[in-house]
Short mmCIF file of C-alpha atoms in Angstrom, two decimals:
data_model
loop_
_atom_site.label_atom_id
_atom_site.label_comp_id
_atom_site.label_asym_id
_atom_site.label_seq_id
_atom_site.Cartn_x
_atom_site.Cartn_y
_atom_site.Cartn_z
CA UNK A 1 -25.19 20.12 8.95
CA UNK A 2 -25.49 19.14 5.28
CA UNK A 3 -22.52 17.21 3.86
CA UNK A 4 -21.34 18.64 0.54
CA UNK A 5 -18.94 15.90 -0.61
CA UNK A 6 -16.20 13.51 0.53
CA UNK A 7 -12.60 14.61 0.83
CA UNK A 8 -9.49 12.67 -0.24
CA UNK A 9 -9.50 10.68 3.01
CA UNK A 10 -13.16 9.64 2.81
CA UNK A 11 -14.39 12.22 5.32
CA UNK A 12 -17.49 14.32 4.75
CA UNK A 13 -17.04 18.04 4.12
CA UNK A 14 -19.34 20.77 5.35
CA UNK A 15 -18.98 24.48 6.12
CA UNK A 16 -20.01 26.75 8.99
CA UNK A 17 -19.44 30.50 8.85
CA UNK A 18 -16.86 29.98 6.10
CA UNK A 19 -14.90 27.38 8.09
CA UNK A 20 -14.46 23.93 6.57
CA UNK A 21 -15.32 20.96 8.78
CA UNK A 22 -14.05 17.43 8.03
CA UNK A 23 -16.56 14.90 9.35
CA UNK A 24 -15.90 11.22 10.01
CA UNK A 25 -18.77 8.78 9.33
CA UNK A 26 -20.59 11.18 7.02
CA UNK A 27 -21.51 10.83 3.34
CA UNK A 28 -22.34 13.21 0.54
CA UNK A 29 -25.82 14.81 0.75
CA UNK A 30 -26.45 13.50 4.26
CA UNK A 31 -27.87 15.70 6.99
CA UNK A 32 -26.03 14.90 10.20
CA UNK A 33 -25.49 16.00 13.77
CA UNK A 34 -21.81 16.65 14.41
CA UNK A 35 -19.63 16.54 17.48
CA UNK A 36 -16.53 18.68 16.99
CA UNK A 37 -13.41 16.77 18.04
CA UNK A 38 -10.78 19.35 17.12
CA UNK A 39 -11.30 23.04 16.42
CA UNK A 40 -8.68 25.12 14.61
CA UNK A 41 -8.72 28.70 13.36
CA UNK A 42 -9.57 27.92 9.72
CA UNK A 43 -10.84 24.36 9.91
CA UNK A 44 -12.24 21.76 12.29
CA UNK A 45 -12.61 18.00 12.64
CA UNK A 46 -15.74 16.24 13.79
CA UNK A 47 -17.70 13.03 13.78
CA UNK A 48 -21.29 12.42 12.72
CA UNK A 49 -23.11 11.25 15.85
CA UNK A 50 -26.58 11.12 14.31
CA UNK A 51 -27.62 10.59 10.68
CA UNK A 52 -30.86 12.51 10.12
CA UNK A 53 -30.99 12.16 6.35
CA UNK A 54 -29.15 9.08 5.06
CA UNK A 55 -27.29 8.49 1.80
CA UNK A 56 -28.78 5.46 0.02
CA UNK A 57 -25.28 3.97 -0.31
CA UNK A 58 -24.74 3.76 3.45
CA UNK A 59 -24.45 0.23 4.88
CA UNK A 60 -23.92 -1.24 8.34
CA UNK A 61 -20.18 -1.90 8.90
CA UNK A 62 -19.32 -5.57 9.36
CA UNK A 63 -16.44 -4.95 11.76
CA UNK A 64 -17.16 -4.58 15.49
CA UNK A 65 -14.15 -2.27 15.85
CA UNK A 66 -15.10 0.06 13.03
CA UNK A 67 -14.65 3.76 13.86
CA UNK A 68 -12.59 2.73 16.88
CA UNK A 69 -9.41 1.10 15.62
CA UNK A 70 -8.29 3.71 13.08
CA UNK A 71 -7.83 1.21 10.24
CA UNK A 72 -10.72 1.03 7.75
CA UNK A 73 -12.72 4.18 7.16
CA UNK A 74 -15.08 3.34 4.25
CA UNK A 75 -16.82 0.24 5.60
CA UNK A 76 -20.02 2.26 6.03
CA UNK A 77 -20.56 2.53 2.25
CA UNK A 78 -21.36 -0.13 -0.34
CA UNK A 79 -18.75 -1.44 -2.78
CA UNK A 80 -20.15 0.30 -5.88
CA UNK A 81 -20.15 3.70 -4.19
CA UNK A 82 -16.65 3.13 -2.83
CA UNK A 83 -15.36 2.31 -6.31
CA UNK A 84 -17.05 5.39 -7.77
CA UNK A 85 -15.57 7.55 -5.02
CA UNK A 86 -12.04 6.30 -5.70
CA UNK A 87 -12.18 6.92 -9.45
CA UNK A 88 -13.63 10.40 -8.88
CA UNK A 89 -11.03 11.14 -6.22
CA UNK A 90 -8.09 10.23 -8.47
CA UNK A 91 -9.54 12.24 -11.36
CA UNK A 92 -10.11 15.34 -9.23
CA UNK A 93 -6.62 15.19 -7.71
CA UNK A 94 -4.95 14.85 -11.12
CA UNK A 95 -7.00 17.74 -12.51
CA UNK A 96 -6.43 20.04 -9.51
CA UNK A 97 -2.72 19.45 -8.95
CA UNK A 98 -1.44 18.46 -12.41
CA UNK A 99 -4.06 19.90 -14.80
CA UNK A 100 -4.56 16.42 -16.26
CA UNK A 101 -7.96 15.38 -17.60
CA UNK A 102 -7.69 11.63 -17.24
CA UNK A 103 -9.96 8.83 -18.45
CA UNK A 104 -9.45 6.53 -15.47
CA UNK A 105 -10.35 2.86 -15.59
CA UNK A 106 -11.04 1.08 -12.31
CA UNK A 107 -9.62 -2.41 -11.73
CA UNK A 108 -11.96 -4.06 -9.24
CA UNK A 109 -10.94 -6.28 -6.35
CA UNK A 110 -12.20 -9.85 -6.14
CA UNK A 111 -12.32 -9.77 -2.32
CA UNK A 112 -13.90 -7.18 -0.09
CA UNK A 113 -12.56 -8.77 3.11
CA UNK A 114 -9.58 -10.89 4.26
CA UNK A 115 -7.37 -9.65 1.43
CA UNK A 116 -4.29 -8.30 3.26
CA UNK A 117 -1.21 -10.52 3.61
CA UNK A 118 0.43 -8.09 6.06
CA UNK A 119 -0.72 -5.96 8.99
CA UNK A 120 0.99 -3.89 11.69
CA UNK A 121 -0.42 -3.93 15.23
CA UNK A 122 0.46 -2.27 18.50
CA UNK A 123 1.19 -4.36 21.59
CA UNK A 124 0.16 -3.17 25.05
CA UNK A 125 0.38 -5.52 28.05
CA UNK A 126 0.65 -8.49 25.67
CA UNK A 127 -2.59 -7.49 23.92
CA UNK A 128 -2.74 -6.81 20.19
CA UNK A 129 -4.60 -3.87 18.69
CA UNK A 130 -4.64 -0.58 16.83
CA UNK A 131 -4.52 3.03 17.86
CA UNK A 132 -7.75 4.93 17.48
CA UNK A 133 -7.66 7.30 14.50
CA UNK A 134 -5.53 10.39 15.15
CA UNK A 135 -4.89 9.37 18.78
CA UNK A 136 -2.73 7.03 20.82
CA UNK A 137 -5.73 5.41 22.45
CA UNK A 138 -5.15 1.64 22.28
CA UNK A 139 -8.00 -0.51 20.94
CA UNK A 140 -7.57 -4.25 21.50
CA UNK A 141 -8.79 -6.44 18.63
CA UNK A 142 -9.37 -10.17 18.38
CA UNK A 143 -9.60 -10.10 14.59
CA UNK A 144 -9.20 -7.81 11.59
CA UNK A 145 -11.67 -8.32 8.75
CA UNK A 146 -9.32 -7.10 6.04
CA UNK A 147 -6.42 -9.36 7.11
CA UNK A 148 -6.03 -12.96 5.95
CA UNK A 149 -7.58 -15.76 8.00
CA UNK A 150 -4.15 -17.07 8.99
CA UNK A 151 -3.16 -13.65 10.36
CA UNK A 152 -6.39 -13.54 12.34
CA UNK A 153 -5.59 -16.86 13.97
CA UNK A 154 -2.38 -15.34 15.34
CA UNK A 155 -4.19 -12.23 16.56
CA UNK A 156 -6.76 -14.38 18.32
CA UNK A 157 -4.28 -16.83 19.84
CA UNK A 158 -0.79 -15.47 20.55
CA UNK A 159 -0.17 -17.08 23.93
CA UNK A 160 3.12 -18.51 22.60
CA UNK A 161 4.53 -14.99 22.95
CA UNK A 162 4.75 -12.90 26.10
CA UNK A 163 5.66 -9.29 25.46
CA UNK A 164 4.57 -6.20 27.35
CA UNK A 165 4.75 -3.39 24.80
CA UNK A 166 5.89 -2.90 21.23
CA UNK A 167 4.83 -3.17 17.61
CA UNK A 168 4.28 -6.37 15.62
CA UNK A 169 4.14 -7.00 11.88
CA UNK A 170 2.41 -10.22 10.84
CA UNK A 171 2.74 -11.51 7.28
CA UNK A 172 1.02 -14.49 5.66
CA UNK A 173 1.48 -16.31 2.36
CA UNK A 174 -0.30 -18.64 -0.08
CA UNK A 175 0.15 -21.63 2.25
CA UNK A 176 -1.08 -19.74 5.34
CA UNK A 177 2.49 -19.64 6.65
CA UNK A 178 3.28 -16.79 9.04
CA UNK A 179 6.32 -14.50 9.35
CA UNK A 180 6.49 -12.22 12.40
CA UNK A 181 8.68 -9.23 13.17
CA UNK A 182 8.55 -7.22 16.38
CA UNK A 183 10.12 -4.01 17.65
CA UNK A 184 10.18 -3.55 21.42
CA UNK A 185 12.16 -2.04 24.28
CA UNK A 186 10.68 -4.58 26.69
CA UNK A 187 11.77 -8.06 27.71
CA UNK A 188 9.98 -10.89 25.93
CA UNK A 189 9.38 -14.60 26.34
CA UNK A 190 8.90 -17.13 23.56
CA UNK A 191 7.16 -20.29 24.76
CA UNK A 192 7.28 -23.82 23.36
CA UNK A 193 3.73 -23.88 21.94
CA UNK A 194 4.59 -22.00 18.74
CA UNK A 195 2.14 -22.81 15.91
CA UNK A 196 3.67 -25.03 13.22
CA UNK A 197 2.86 -22.58 10.41
CA UNK A 198 5.10 -19.85 11.83
CA UNK A 199 8.16 -19.84 9.61
CA UNK A 200 10.11 -17.18 11.46
CA UNK A 201 10.12 -14.63 14.27
CA UNK A 202 12.37 -11.57 14.23
CA UNK A 203 12.64 -9.26 17.24
CA UNK A 204 14.53 -5.96 16.96
CA UNK A 205 16.06 -7.15 13.65
CA UNK A 206 17.40 -10.33 15.26
CA UNK A 207 16.08 -13.72 14.17
CA UNK A 208 15.08 -15.65 17.30
CA UNK A 209 13.03 -18.44 15.72
CA UNK A 210 13.64 -20.30 12.44
CA UNK A 211 14.04 -17.88 9.49
CA UNK A 212 13.70 -14.17 8.74
CA UNK A 213 11.95 -14.84 5.41
CA UNK A 214 9.34 -17.01 3.74
CA UNK A 215 7.93 -17.52 0.22
CA UNK A 216 4.87 -16.38 -1.66
CA UNK A 217 3.46 -16.43 -5.19
CA UNK A 218 2.09 -13.76 -7.49
CA UNK A 219 0.74 -15.53 -10.54
CA UNK A 220 3.26 -18.15 -11.62
CA UNK A 221 6.27 -16.45 -10.03
CA UNK A 222 7.55 -17.53 -6.61
CA UNK A 223 9.14 -14.89 -4.39
CA UNK A 224 11.36 -15.03 -1.34
CA UNK A 225 10.37 -12.22 1.04
CA UNK A 226 12.49 -11.04 3.96
CA UNK A 227 10.76 -9.69 7.05
CA UNK A 228 11.62 -6.06 6.24
CA UNK A 229 11.29 -6.18 2.43
CA UNK A 230 8.46 -4.48 0.55
CA UNK A 231 5.89 -6.81 -1.01
CA UNK A 232 2.41 -5.92 -2.24
CA UNK A 233 -0.16 -6.57 0.51
CA UNK A 234 -2.81 -7.84 -1.92
CA UNK A 235 -1.64 -10.71 -4.11
CA UNK A 236 -4.65 -10.73 -6.43
CA UNK A 237 -4.32 -7.04 -7.25
CA UNK A 238 -0.57 -7.37 -7.60
CA UNK A 239 -1.25 -9.87 -10.40
CA UNK A 240 -3.45 -7.24 -12.08
CA UNK A 241 -0.47 -4.87 -12.00
CA UNK A 242 1.64 -7.57 -13.68
CA UNK A 243 -0.97 -7.95 -16.42
CA UNK A 244 -1.24 -4.21 -17.10
CA UNK A 245 2.54 -3.84 -17.36
CA UNK A 246 2.83 -6.85 -19.68
CA UNK A 247 0.09 -5.48 -21.94
CA UNK A 248 1.76 -2.08 -22.39
CA UNK A 249 5.52 -2.39 -21.93
CA UNK A 250 8.27 -3.95 -24.03
CA UNK A 251 11.80 -3.16 -25.16
CA UNK A 252 15.44 -4.12 -24.73
CA UNK A 253 16.56 -2.79 -21.33
CA UNK A 254 14.25 -2.24 -18.35
CA UNK A 255 15.08 -0.23 -15.21
CA UNK A 256 13.00 -1.13 -12.13
CA UNK A 257 13.38 1.57 -9.46
CA UNK A 258 12.41 0.91 -5.83
CA UNK A 259 12.30 -2.71 -6.96
CA UNK A 260 11.81 -4.39 -3.57
CA UNK A 261 12.17 -8.17 -3.97
CA UNK A 262 12.02 -7.80 -7.76
CA UNK A 263 8.32 -8.44 -8.37
CA UNK A 264 7.48 -5.92 -11.10
CA UNK A 265 10.65 -6.26 -13.13
CA UNK A 266 10.66 -10.05 -13.00
CA UNK A 267 7.04 -10.14 -14.17
CA UNK A 268 8.34 -8.67 -17.46
CA UNK A 269 11.02 -11.33 -17.96
CA UNK A 270 9.77 -12.20 -21.45
CA UNK A 271 9.45 -8.59 -22.58
CA UNK A 272 13.06 -7.41 -22.12
CA UNK A 273 16.56 -8.60 -22.90
CA UNK A 274 17.88 -7.15 -19.63
CA UNK A 275 16.24 -6.15 -16.35
CA UNK A 276 17.98 -3.84 -13.86
CA UNK A 277 16.66 -3.20 -10.36
CA UNK A 278 17.62 -0.69 -7.65
CA UNK A 279 16.53 -0.84 -4.00
CA UNK A 280 18.01 0.65 -0.82
CA UNK A 281 17.09 -2.26 1.49
CA UNK A 282 19.87 -4.84 1.34
CA UNK A 283 17.69 -7.82 2.32
CA UNK A 284 15.27 -6.98 -0.47
CA UNK A 285 18.05 -6.99 -3.08
CA UNK A 286 19.31 -10.34 -1.77
CA UNK A 287 15.76 -11.63 -2.18
CA UNK A 288 15.49 -10.16 -5.67
CA UNK A 289 18.67 -11.92 -6.81
CA UNK A 290 17.44 -15.17 -5.30
CA UNK A 291 14.01 -14.74 -6.89
CA UNK A 292 15.48 -14.20 -10.32
CA UNK A 293 17.61 -17.33 -10.01
CA UNK A 294 14.81 -19.40 -8.46
CA UNK A 295 12.45 -18.51 -11.32
CA UNK A 296 15.15 -19.33 -13.91
CA UNK A 297 15.44 -15.68 -14.95
CA UNK A 298 19.03 -15.05 -15.98
CA UNK A 299 18.70 -11.53 -17.43
CA UNK A 300 18.16 -9.63 -14.15
CA UNK A 301 20.79 -7.43 -12.46
CA UNK A 302 20.37 -5.73 -9.05
CA UNK A 303 21.99 -2.89 -7.12
CA UNK A 304 21.69 -1.86 -3.48
CA UNK A 305 21.65 1.83 -2.60
CA UNK A 306 20.03 5.19 -3.11
CA UNK A 307 18.28 5.34 -6.49
CA UNK A 308 19.68 8.67 -7.64
CA UNK A 309 23.26 7.72 -6.68
CA UNK A 310 23.16 4.27 -8.33
CA UNK A 311 21.72 5.71 -11.53
CA UNK A 312 24.83 7.83 -11.99
CA UNK A 313 26.95 4.65 -12.10
CA UNK A 314 24.92 2.75 -14.73
CA UNK A 315 25.73 3.57 -18.34
CA UNK A 316 23.11 1.33 -19.95
CA UNK A 317 20.55 2.89 -22.32
CA UNK A 318 17.08 2.14 -20.94
CA UNK A 319 13.99 1.80 -23.14
CA UNK A 320 11.65 1.60 -20.15
CA UNK A 321 11.65 2.68 -16.53
CA UNK A 322 9.27 1.43 -13.82
CA UNK A 323 8.94 3.43 -10.61
CA UNK A 324 7.06 2.26 -7.53
CA UNK A 325 8.14 4.80 -4.90
CA UNK A 326 6.96 5.16 -1.29
CA UNK A 327 3.99 7.41 -0.47
CA UNK A 328 6.28 10.44 -0.55
CA UNK A 329 6.74 9.93 -4.30
CA UNK A 330 9.85 10.70 -6.36
CA UNK A 331 12.48 13.14 -5.18
CA UNK A 332 13.64 15.88 -7.55
CA UNK A 333 16.99 14.25 -8.23
CA UNK A 334 15.35 11.00 -9.37
CA UNK A 335 12.91 12.86 -11.60
CA UNK A 336 15.81 14.75 -13.15
CA UNK A 337 17.63 11.44 -13.75
CA UNK A 338 14.55 9.95 -15.46
CA UNK A 339 14.21 12.98 -17.72
CA UNK A 340 17.93 12.79 -18.54
CA UNK A 341 17.76 9.05 -19.40
CA UNK A 342 14.90 9.70 -21.87
CA UNK A 343 13.21 6.28 -21.77
CA UNK A 344 10.63 5.56 -24.47
CA UNK A 345 8.20 4.36 -21.80
CA UNK A 346 7.68 5.13 -18.13
CA UNK A 347 5.36 3.21 -15.79
CA UNK A 348 4.55 5.00 -12.52
CA UNK A 349 2.91 2.88 -9.81
CA UNK A 350 1.67 4.92 -6.86
CA UNK A 351 -0.26 4.38 -3.62
CA UNK A 352 -0.68 8.15 -3.17
CA UNK A 353 -2.54 10.11 -5.89
CA UNK A 354 -1.38 13.42 -4.41
CA UNK A 355 2.33 12.77 -4.91
CA UNK A 356 1.57 11.06 -8.23
CA UNK A 357 -0.10 14.27 -9.43
CA UNK A 358 2.77 16.39 -8.12
CA UNK A 359 5.31 14.30 -10.06
CA UNK A 360 3.21 14.00 -13.23
CA UNK A 361 2.95 17.77 -13.38
CA UNK A 362 6.70 17.77 -14.08
CA UNK A 363 6.90 14.57 -16.12
CA UNK A 364 4.05 15.46 -18.50
CA UNK A 365 6.28 18.09 -20.09
CA UNK A 366 8.46 15.25 -21.40
CA UNK A 367 6.00 12.33 -21.55
CA UNK A 368 2.46 11.89 -22.84
CA UNK A 369 0.01 9.88 -20.76
CA UNK A 370 -1.21 6.72 -22.47
CA UNK A 371 -3.26 5.16 -19.70
CA UNK A 372 -4.17 5.58 -16.04
CA UNK A 373 -5.68 2.74 -14.03
CA UNK A 374 -7.01 2.97 -10.49
CA UNK A 375 -6.82 -0.34 -8.63
CA UNK A 376 -9.06 -1.05 -5.65
CA UNK A 377 -6.19 -2.70 -3.82
CA UNK A 378 -7.36 -1.61 -0.36
CA UNK A 379 -11.15 -2.13 -0.02
CA UNK A 380 -12.92 -0.48 2.93
CA UNK A 381 -10.27 2.26 3.08
CA UNK A 382 -9.79 5.53 1.19
CA UNK A 383 -6.46 4.31 -0.21
CA UNK A 384 -6.17 3.51 -3.91
CA UNK A 385 -3.33 2.24 -6.09
CA UNK A 386 -2.68 3.89 -9.45
CA UNK A 387 -0.74 2.82 -12.53
CA UNK A 388 0.16 5.44 -15.10
CA UNK A 389 1.72 4.46 -18.45
CA UNK A 390 3.60 7.29 -20.15
CA UNK A 391 5.32 7.55 -23.55
CA UNK A 392 8.19 9.93 -24.33
CA UNK A 393 7.16 12.86 -26.49
#
């Protein structure tokens, strides 16, 4: 089969008798042999088992678990081609779903590997690993090439913990400290040989060792991060987000929605008289208040709860709103609130171009688009972070 192009998830696309086939491990213009893995009425999934005519941008993956673990899916292409794919992907999605012709600038990553400060692994019989893509087949791993070196040391040597089955989240920081959280229905045993750089272990939301938080830096700002609070997984690219926001936003009152531990709003401390943040996770708001105080920022105010409900209680006039929602994007009620508030500027940070396009299709009626950046925050995967700066019409 001849591969026509790549889809939004980095899979090759080809057609047979009018049926679309999504093909793992296949690149544009390649001629490949395909094994069908799932056959539906109008579409099918497959994997390229033999490359007969190779794309010049194909490279040998560096990870021994590639195509097995279900994590990375673009490690078989070079960096330049991956960057081109991501810019094209964002542009095509915005055009197709929001009728937006965008001039998209790519912000490159400084690290191809070992960039993640957080990963989630499955535990089976005290072994750590991932599930194979689209299955529940467990793949044990001794390392993960996109995770930090300090995380990999825990993956490779976790004999201080005996646990049969569950899920583990491992976070690292600028000092190679480690924070661990686990969910399990099994009994567990914590031994005495715990590495000194582990700052806390939380199991089923209960702290069983030291603390349920640690600290990290983005740029010059120091942040306290609880085990279940959102924090960008790539510190270098998070700093690029800070810089973009600081170069384009200013005013009197800033509203930071889905604020997490306060990172984005606090990065604009010198641009606004007042900063307001809303987040539904209580630990994150506690961290945000601490982070403001710890960084000597006295103009920040935080609220815990559902965004749309809290907004109804705040009477402040906002010049600027920042939104950094989950992959599902903004709900209708929040979009309606934003339109009602009529901020002069709106910054939309998104890890999902599809929901970004869906929401911009509504927002563009009230705001003009000043700039869209695509950030290569997740190298070797099809994921891409976007920042859209909008001005009220």
